[in-house]
Every structure is written in C-alpha cells, then in structure tokens.
CSV table of C-alpha atoms (C1' of nucleotides) in Angstrom, one decimal:
chain,number,residue,atom,x,y,z
A,594,UNK,CA,22.0,22.1,-21.5
A,595,UNK,CA,21.5,20.7,-18.0
A,596,UNK,CA,19.0,17.9,-18.8
A,597,UNK,CA,18.6,15.3,-16.1
A,598,UNK,CA,16.7,12.1,-16.4
A,599,UNK,CA,15.8,10.3,-13.2
A,600,UNK,CA,15.0,6.6,-13.0
A,601,UNK,CA,15.7,4.8,-9.7
A,602,UNK,CA,14.4,1.3,-10.0
A,603,UNK,CA,15.2,-1.1,-12.8
A,604,UNK,CA,12.8,-2.4,-15.4
A,605,UNK,CA,12.5,-5.7,-13.6
A,606,UNK,CA,12.3,-4.1,-10.2
A,607,UNK,CA,10.8,-5.2,-6.9
A,608,UNK,CA,7.2,-6.1,-7.5
A,609,UNK,CA,6.2,-5.1,-4.0
A,610,UNK,CA,7.6,-1.6,-4.6
A,611,UNK,CA,5.7,-1.2,-7.8
A,612,UNK,CA,2.5,-2.4,-6.2
A,613,UNK,CA,2.9,-0.1,-3.3
A,614,UNK,CA,3.4,2.8,-5.7
A,615,UNK,CA,0.3,1.8,-7.7
A,616,UNK,CA,-2.0,1.2,-4.7
A,617,UNK,CA,-3.2,4.8,-4.7
A,618,UNK,CA,-6.1,6.4,-6.5
A,619,UNK,CA,-4.2,9.6,-7.3
A,620,UNK,CA,-1.2,7.8,-8.6
A,621,UNK,CA,-3.3,5.6,-10.8
A,622,UNK,CA,-5.0,8.7,-12.1
A,623,UNK,CA,-1.6,10.3,-12.9
A,624,UNK,CA,-0.5,7.2,-14.8
A,625,UNK,CA,-3.8,7.3,-16.7
A,626,UNK,CA,-3.5,10.9,-17.6
A,627,UNK,CA,0.1,10.4,-18.8
A,628,UNK,CA,-1.2,8.0,-21.4
A,629,UNK,CA,-2.3,10.9,-23.5
A,630,UNK,CA,-0.6,14.1,-22.3
A,631,UNK,CA,-1.8,16.1,-25.3
A,632,UNK,CA,-5.5,15.7,-24.5
A,633,UNK,CA,-5.3,15.6,-20.7
A,634,UNK,CA,-3.1,18.7,-20.1
A,635,UNK,CA,-3.0,22.2,-21.5
A,636,UNK,CA,-0.4,22.9,-24.2
A,637,UNK,CA,3.1,23.6,-23.1
A,638,UNK,CA,5.1,26.2,-25.0
A,639,UNK,CA,8.4,24.9,-23.4
A,640,UNK,CA,8.7,21.1,-23.4
A,641,UNK,CA,7.6,18.5,-25.9
A,642,UNK,CA,4.5,16.9,-24.5
A,643,UNK,CA,5.0,13.7,-26.4
A,644,UNK,CA,8.6,13.0,-25.9
A,645,UNK,CA,9.1,14.5,-22.5
A,646,UNK,CA,5.7,14.3,-20.9
A,647,UNK,CA,3.6,16.6,-18.8
A,648,UNK,CA,4.8,19.6,-16.7
A,649,UNK,CA,4.7,19.1,-13.0
A,650,UNK,CA,2.5,22.1,-12.4
A,651,UNK,CA,-0.3,20.8,-14.7
A,652,UNK,CA,-0.3,17.4,-12.9
A,653,UNK,CA,-0.4,19.0,-9.5
A,654,UNK,CA,-3.3,21.3,-10.5
A,655,UNK,CA,-5.3,18.5,-12.1
A,656,UNK,CA,-4.8,16.3,-9.0
A,657,UNK,CA,-6.3,19.0,-6.8
A,658,UNK,CA,-3.6,18.9,-4.2
A,659,UNK,CA,-0.9,21.3,-3.0
A,660,UNK,CA,2.3,21.5,-5.0
A,661,UNK,CA,4.5,19.6,-2.5
A,662,UNK,CA,1.9,16.8,-2.2
A,663,UNK,CA,1.7,16.4,-5.9
A,664,UNK,CA,5.5,16.4,-6.2
A,665,UNK,CA,5.7,13.6,-3.7
A,666,UNK,CA,3.2,11.4,-5.5
A,667,UNK,CA,5.3,11.9,-8.6
A,668,UNK,CA,8.4,11.0,-6.7
A,669,UNK,CA,6.9,7.8,-5.5
A,670,UNK,CA,6.2,6.8,-9.1
A,671,UNK,CA,9.7,7.8,-10.2
A,672,UNK,CA,11.3,5.9,-7.3
A,673,UNK,CA,9.4,2.8,-8.3
A,674,UNK,CA,10.7,3.3,-11.8
A,675,UNK,CA,7.2,3.6,-13.3
A,676,UNK,CA,7.6,7.2,-14.4
A,677,UNK,CA,10.6,9.1,-15.8
A,678,UNK,CA,11.3,12.6,-14.8
A,679,UNK,CA,13.0,15.0,-17.2
A,680,UNK,CA,14.4,18.2,-15.7
A,681,UNK,CA,15.2,20.9,-18.2
A,682,UNK,CA,15.4,24.7,-17.7
A,683,UNK,CA,13.1,25.5,-14.9
A,684,UNK,CA,10.6,22.8,-15.5
A,685,UNK,CA,10.3,19.1,-14.7
A,686,UNK,CA,8.4,16.8,-17.1
A,687,UNK,CA,7.0,13.4,-16.3
A,688,UNK,CA,6.3,10.6,-18.7
A,689,UNK,CA,5.3,6.9,-18.3
A,690,UNK,CA,8.0,4.3,-18.3
A,691,UNK,CA,6.2,1.9,-20.6
A,692,UNK,CA,8.8,-0.8,-20.3
A,693,UNK,CA,8.6,-0.9,-16.5
A,694,UNK,CA,4.8,-0.8,-16.6
A,695,UNK,CA,4.5,-3.7,-19.0
A,696,UNK,CA,7.1,-5.6,-17.0
A,697,UNK,CA,4.9,-5.1,-13.9
A,698,UNK,CA,1.8,-6.3,-15.8
A,699,UNK,CA,3.8,-9.3,-17.0
A,700,UNK,CA,4.9,-10.1,-13.5
A,701,UNK,CA,1.3,-9.9,-12.4
A,702,UNK,CA,0.4,-12.7,-14.7
A,703,UNK,CA,2.5,-15.0,-12.5
A,704,UNK,CA,1.1,-13.7,-9.3
B,383,UNK,CA,-22.5,-29.3,8.2
B,384,UNK,CA,-21.9,-25.7,8.9
B,385,UNK,CA,-19.6,-24.9,6.0
B,386,UNK,CA,-19.2,-21.2,5.3
B,387,UNK,CA,-17.4,-19.7,2.3
B,388,UNK,CA,-16.4,-16.1,2.5
B,389,UNK,CA,-15.7,-13.8,-0.5
B,390,UNK,CA,-16.3,-10.1,0.0
B,391,UNK,CA,-15.2,-8.4,-3.3
B,392,UNK,CA,-16.4,-9.3,-6.7
B,393,UNK,CA,-14.3,-10.8,-9.4
B,394,UNK,CA,-14.1,-7.4,-11.2
B,395,UNK,CA,-13.4,-5.5,-8.0
B,396,UNK,CA,-11.8,-2.2,-7.3
B,397,UNK,CA,-8.2,-2.3,-8.7
B,398,UNK,CA,-6.9,-0.1,-5.9
B,399,UNK,CA,-8.2,-2.4,-3.2
B,400,UNK,CA,-6.6,-5.4,-4.9
B,401,UNK,CA,-3.3,-3.6,-5.3
B,402,UNK,CA,-3.3,-2.5,-1.6
B,403,UNK,CA,-3.9,-6.1,-0.6
B,404,UNK,CA,-1.1,-7.2,-2.8
B,405,UNK,CA,1.4,-4.5,-1.8
B,406,UNK,CA,2.8,-6.6,1.1
B,407,UNK,CA,5.7,-9.0,1.1
B,408,UNK,CA,3.9,-11.4,3.5
B,409,UNK,CA,0.7,-11.4,1.5
B,410,UNK,CA,2.6,-12.0,-1.7
B,411,UNK,CA,4.3,-14.9,0.0
B,412,UNK,CA,1.0,-16.4,1.1
B,413,UNK,CA,-0.4,-16.2,-2.4
B,414,UNK,CA,2.7,-17.9,-3.7
B,415,UNK,CA,2.5,-20.7,-1.1
B,416,UNK,CA,-1.1,-21.3,-1.9
B,417,UNK,CA,-0.2,-22.0,-5.5
B,418,UNK,CA,0.9,-25.5,-4.3
B,419,UNK,CA,-0.5,-26.3,-0.9
B,420,UNK,CA,0.6,-29.9,-1.0
B,421,UNK,CA,4.3,-29.1,-1.3
B,422,UNK,CA,4.3,-25.9,0.8
B,423,UNK,CA,2.4,-27.1,3.8
B,424,UNK,CA,2.4,-30.2,6.0
B,425,UNK,CA,-0.3,-32.8,5.3
B,426,UNK,CA,-3.7,-32.2,6.8
B,427,UNK,CA,-5.7,-35.1,8.1
B,428,UNK,CA,-8.9,-33.0,8.2
B,429,UNK,CA,-9.4,-30.9,5.1
B,430,UNK,CA,-8.6,-31.5,1.5
B,431,UNK,CA,-5.6,-29.5,0.6
B,432,UNK,CA,-6.4,-29.2,-3.1
B,433,UNK,CA,-10.0,-28.3,-3.0
B,434,UNK,CA,-10.2,-26.4,0.2
B,435,UNK,CA,-6.7,-25.0,0.7
B,436,UNK,CA,-4.3,-24.6,3.5
B,437,UNK,CA,-5.1,-24.5,7.2
B,438,UNK,CA,-4.8,-21.2,8.9
B,439,UNK,CA,-2.4,-22.5,11.5
B,440,UNK,CA,0.1,-23.7,8.9
B,441,UNK,CA,0.1,-20.4,7.1
B,442,UNK,CA,0.6,-18.5,10.4
B,443,UNK,CA,3.4,-20.6,11.4
B,444,UNK,CA,5.2,-20.4,8.0
B,445,UNK,CA,4.7,-16.6,8.0
B,446,UNK,CA,6.5,-16.4,11.3
B,447,UNK,CA,4.1,-14.1,13.0
B,448,UNK,CA,1.6,-14.4,15.8
B,449,UNK,CA,-1.8,-16.1,15.1
B,450,UNK,CA,-3.8,-12.9,15.1
B,451,UNK,CA,-1.4,-11.1,12.8
B,452,UNK,CA,-1.5,-13.9,10.4
B,453,UNK,CA,-5.3,-14.1,10.5
B,454,UNK,CA,-5.5,-10.4,9.7
B,455,UNK,CA,-3.2,-10.7,6.7
B,456,UNK,CA,-5.5,-13.5,5.4
B,457,UNK,CA,-8.5,-11.3,6.1
B,458,UNK,CA,-7.1,-8.5,4.0
B,459,UNK,CA,-6.7,-11.0,1.1
B,460,UNK,CA,-10.2,-12.4,1.6
B,461,UNK,CA,-11.7,-8.9,1.8
B,462,UNK,CA,-10.0,-8.0,-1.5
B,463,UNK,CA,-11.6,-11.1,-2.9
B,464,UNK,CA,-8.2,-12.6,-3.8
B,465,UNK,CA,-8.5,-15.6,-1.4
B,466,UNK,CA,-11.4,-17.7,-0.4
B,467,UNK,CA,-11.9,-18.8,3.2
B,468,UNK,CA,-13.7,-22.1,3.9
B,469,UNK,CA,-14.8,-22.6,7.5
B,470,UNK,CA,-15.5,-26.2,8.4
B,471,UNK,CA,-15.5,-27.9,11.8
B,472,UNK,CA,-13.0,-26.2,13.9
B,473,UNK,CA,-10.6,-25.2,11.0
B,474,UNK,CA,-10.5,-22.5,8.4
B,475,UNK,CA,-8.9,-23.2,5.1
B,476,UNK,CA,-7.7,-20.7,2.6
B,477,UNK,CA,-7.3,-21.1,-1.1
B,478,UNK,CA,-6.5,-18.8,-4.0
B,479,UNK,CA,-9.4,-17.2,-6.0
B,480,UNK,CA,-7.8,-17.7,-9.4
B,481,UNK,CA,-10.6,-15.9,-11.2
B,482,UNK,CA,-10.0,-12.7,-9.2
B,483,UNK,CA,-6.3,-13.0,-9.5
B,484,UNK,CA,-6.3,-13.4,-13.2
B,485,UNK,CA,-8.8,-10.5,-13.4
B,486,UNK,CA,-6.4,-8.3,-11.6
B,487,UNK,CA,-3.6,-9.3,-13.8
B,488,UNK,CA,-5.7,-8.6,-16.8
B,489,UNK,CA,-6.6,-5.2,-15.5
B,490,UNK,CA,-3.0,-4.5,-15.0
B,491,UNK,CA,-2.4,-4.9,-18.7
B,492,UNK,CA,-4.3,-1.7,-19.2
B,493,UNK,CA,-2.6,0.2,-16.5
C,1211,DT,C1',23.9,40.8,-8.1
C,1212,DG,C1',18.8,40.6,-7.1
C,1213,DT,C1',14.5,38.7,-8.1
C,1214,DC,C1',11.1,35.6,-9.8
C,1215,DG,C1',9.1,31.2,-11.2
C,1216,DA,C1',9.2,26.2,-10.7
C,1217,DC,C1',10.0,22.7,-8.1
C,1218,DA,C1',12.2,20.0,-4.1
C,1219,DT,C1',12.8,19.4,0.7
C,1220,DA,C1',11.7,19.9,5.8
C,1221,DG,C1',8.7,19.5,9.3
C,1222,DC,C1',4.3,18.7,11.4
C,1223,DG,C1',-0.5,16.8,12.4
C,1224,DT,C1',-3.6,13.0,11.3
C,1225,DG,C1',-5.2,8.6,9.6
C,1226,DT,C1',-3.9,3.9,8.3
C,1227,DT,C1',-1.1,-0.3,8.6
C,1228,DT,C1',1.3,-3.8,11.2
C,1229,DG,C1',2.9,-6.0,15.0
C,1230,DC,C1',1.7,-7.8,19.6
C,1231,DT,C1',-1.1,-9.6,24.0
C,1232,DA,C1',-5.5,-10.5,25.9
C,1233,DT,C1',-9.9,-12.2,25.3
C,1234,DG,C1',-14.2,-13.8,22.9
C,1235,DT,C1',-16.6,-17.4,20.1
C,1236,DC,C1',-17.7,-21.8,18.6
C,1237,DG,C1',-17.8,-26.8,17.5
C,1238,DA,C1',-16.2,-31.3,19.3
C,1239,DC,C1',-15.8,-34.3,22.8
C,1240,DA,C1',-15.5,-36.1,27.7
D,531,DT,C1',-22.3,-29.0,31.2
D,532,DG,C1',-17.2,-28.2,31.0
D,533,DT,C1',-13.1,-28.0,28.7
D,534,DC,C1',-10.0,-27.8,24.8
D,535,DG,C1',-8.3,-26.5,20.3
D,536,DA,C1',-8.8,-23.3,16.5
D,537,DC,C1',-9.6,-19.1,15.1
D,538,DA,C1',-11.7,-14.2,15.3
D,539,DT,C1',-11.9,-9.8,17.6
D,540,DA,C1',-10.4,-5.9,20.7
D,541,DG,C1',-7.2,-2.9,22.0
D,542,DC,C1',-2.8,-0.8,22.1
D,543,DA,C1',2.0,1.0,20.5
D,544,DA,C1',5.2,1.8,16.7
D,545,DA,C1',5.8,2.8,11.9
D,546,DC,C1',4.3,4.5,7.8
D,547,DA,C1',1.4,7.3,4.4
D,548,DC,C1',-0.6,11.6,3.2
D,549,DG,C1',-2.1,16.1,3.6
D,550,DC,C1',-0.6,20.8,4.5
D,551,DT,C1',2.6,25.3,5.3
D,552,DA,C1',7.1,27.1,5.3
D,553,DT,C1',11.4,27.2,3.3
D,554,DG,C1',15.5,25.9,0.3
D,555,DT,C1',17.5,25.4,-4.4
D,556,DC,C1',18.4,26.6,-8.9
D,557,DG,C1',18.2,28.5,-13.7
D,558,DA,C1',16.6,32.6,-16.2
D,559,DC,C1',16.5,37.3,-16.7
D,560,DA,C1',16.7,42.3,-15.5
DNA sequence: TGTCGACATAGCGTGTTTGCTATGTCGACA
DNA sequence: TGTCGACATAGCAAACACGCTATGTCGACA
C-alpha cells in the first residue's frame, strides 16, 4: 500500500518549537483551514478529506505561494508535531494533530 | 514623581505578535522568573518587587547576556503587551501582564 | 522502459532576529 | 554644573526565516 505517516515531535513536545511553528500568519491560516477540510478545500476524488486531510496542492494554491514554499510551511508544522502528513499513492494529505494542539493550548495556560 | 508605565499592545492583541514574542527560550524564561520575583531575584532596596516587578539589571544578569541584549528581549515582551515596564527614578521594573497572558492562553484554546 | 503528475529537496537572494560594543539620555547627588 | 549609575538606542556581524526557480524522487500508467 505504501502509506506513510509522519510525526516528528511528541504530543508533549518542546513548547518553544510549537510556538515558533505557530508564529506565522500563513501557518495559522493553514491550521484554521484544516479545521474543516470539506468546506475550505475542493473535493478530492482520491483521499478521504475527513480522515486523511487536505491535499498538499490545494493548501499551496490557497496559500498563494509557490509549491516549494507551501511544502516547507507544512513541513514546519509537521516537524513541530502539530500536523500529521499522510503519504499515499502520489499524494500527500495533511490533517491537524488535535492532541498536540490541545496539549500546546494546555501548556499555554501555565505560561 | 516621573513614573511611566509602558504597554504597547492591547489585551486582545494580535495573536501572531504574541506568539512571536513567546517563541524564544530566553523570553519564556523571563516570563517564568517574573511569576515569582521575590524568590527568583535578589532583594531590591528601591522598588517593590511584588507590585512593580524585577529590576532590569537583575533580569539581564540572570539571562547571561549583555545589558542591551537583555533590554531588547524585554522590549519585545513589552511591545507585545505581555510585560509591563515601570520606570521610576533611575530604575526600570518589569512585571507580567497577567491579563494579556491569560488572553493569549485563551485564544490558544481556539487555535 | 519512458513519461507524467505530485511533491520534496537544493540552492540562492533578501529581510528579520540576536548577539555584541559603543554611545546617548536622564535623574540623583556632590 | 559635573559626574555616576541605570538603562535605551545605534550600528554592525552572524544566524535564521522566507520567498523564489531549478531539479530530484517516486509511484502510476502507457
């Protein structure tokens, strides 16, 4: 099948890393869009929008940047553990890591 | 008397600005130290540690950086509205802006 | 095997951050 | 008025972030 899921940081990761990943307009937008993939992105014939997330190309297009730039923003989020990448067939899907995001929000209460 | 309080951003400020200010080991440390000025810093004969906060020099020394570098880190926090600076006599005191910090934490819950 | 579509990586120019030293400002006090 | 202590600002170099174009990789399909 060749399905690969990528998550670098743990749920209770380094707060600084998460904050650096979040301190960007475009990455905040991506996270917001991923809250509701179905309404924020065109339909995908290939991957399940709900379980797997949004296709890389759609995110890049909506961001209004070049494909490599968009991919790098997504990589920052993945490396921080805030987003999960699912690679299948030719496409890569991205979805929110809700556990990590709520963990960060929880840590922020003790800031 | 010549007492000046400085707060640039509002309580419900730009989340990105707050996150950028927070995405730094040293600034996170400062905020943590300011939670308990009395135990984290030497006694001050001049300013009230509880109501006014910690003296600039003590923070700089504890940070282990030069005085201008420390001052700039503090300025970033002040500009983001997360810390309040009180200038009196020759000294400048810094204390946490709890309202702003809890506001940021609250916003993070909707991230 | 060859090509094509979807990303990922490399490399580069530019702007921002972070450290420093040097210097300016400003109130207190001799 | 002059000096000193406590910051703030200016200016500079190194490191990092972010945009792009060019190119590599890799699975699907002819």
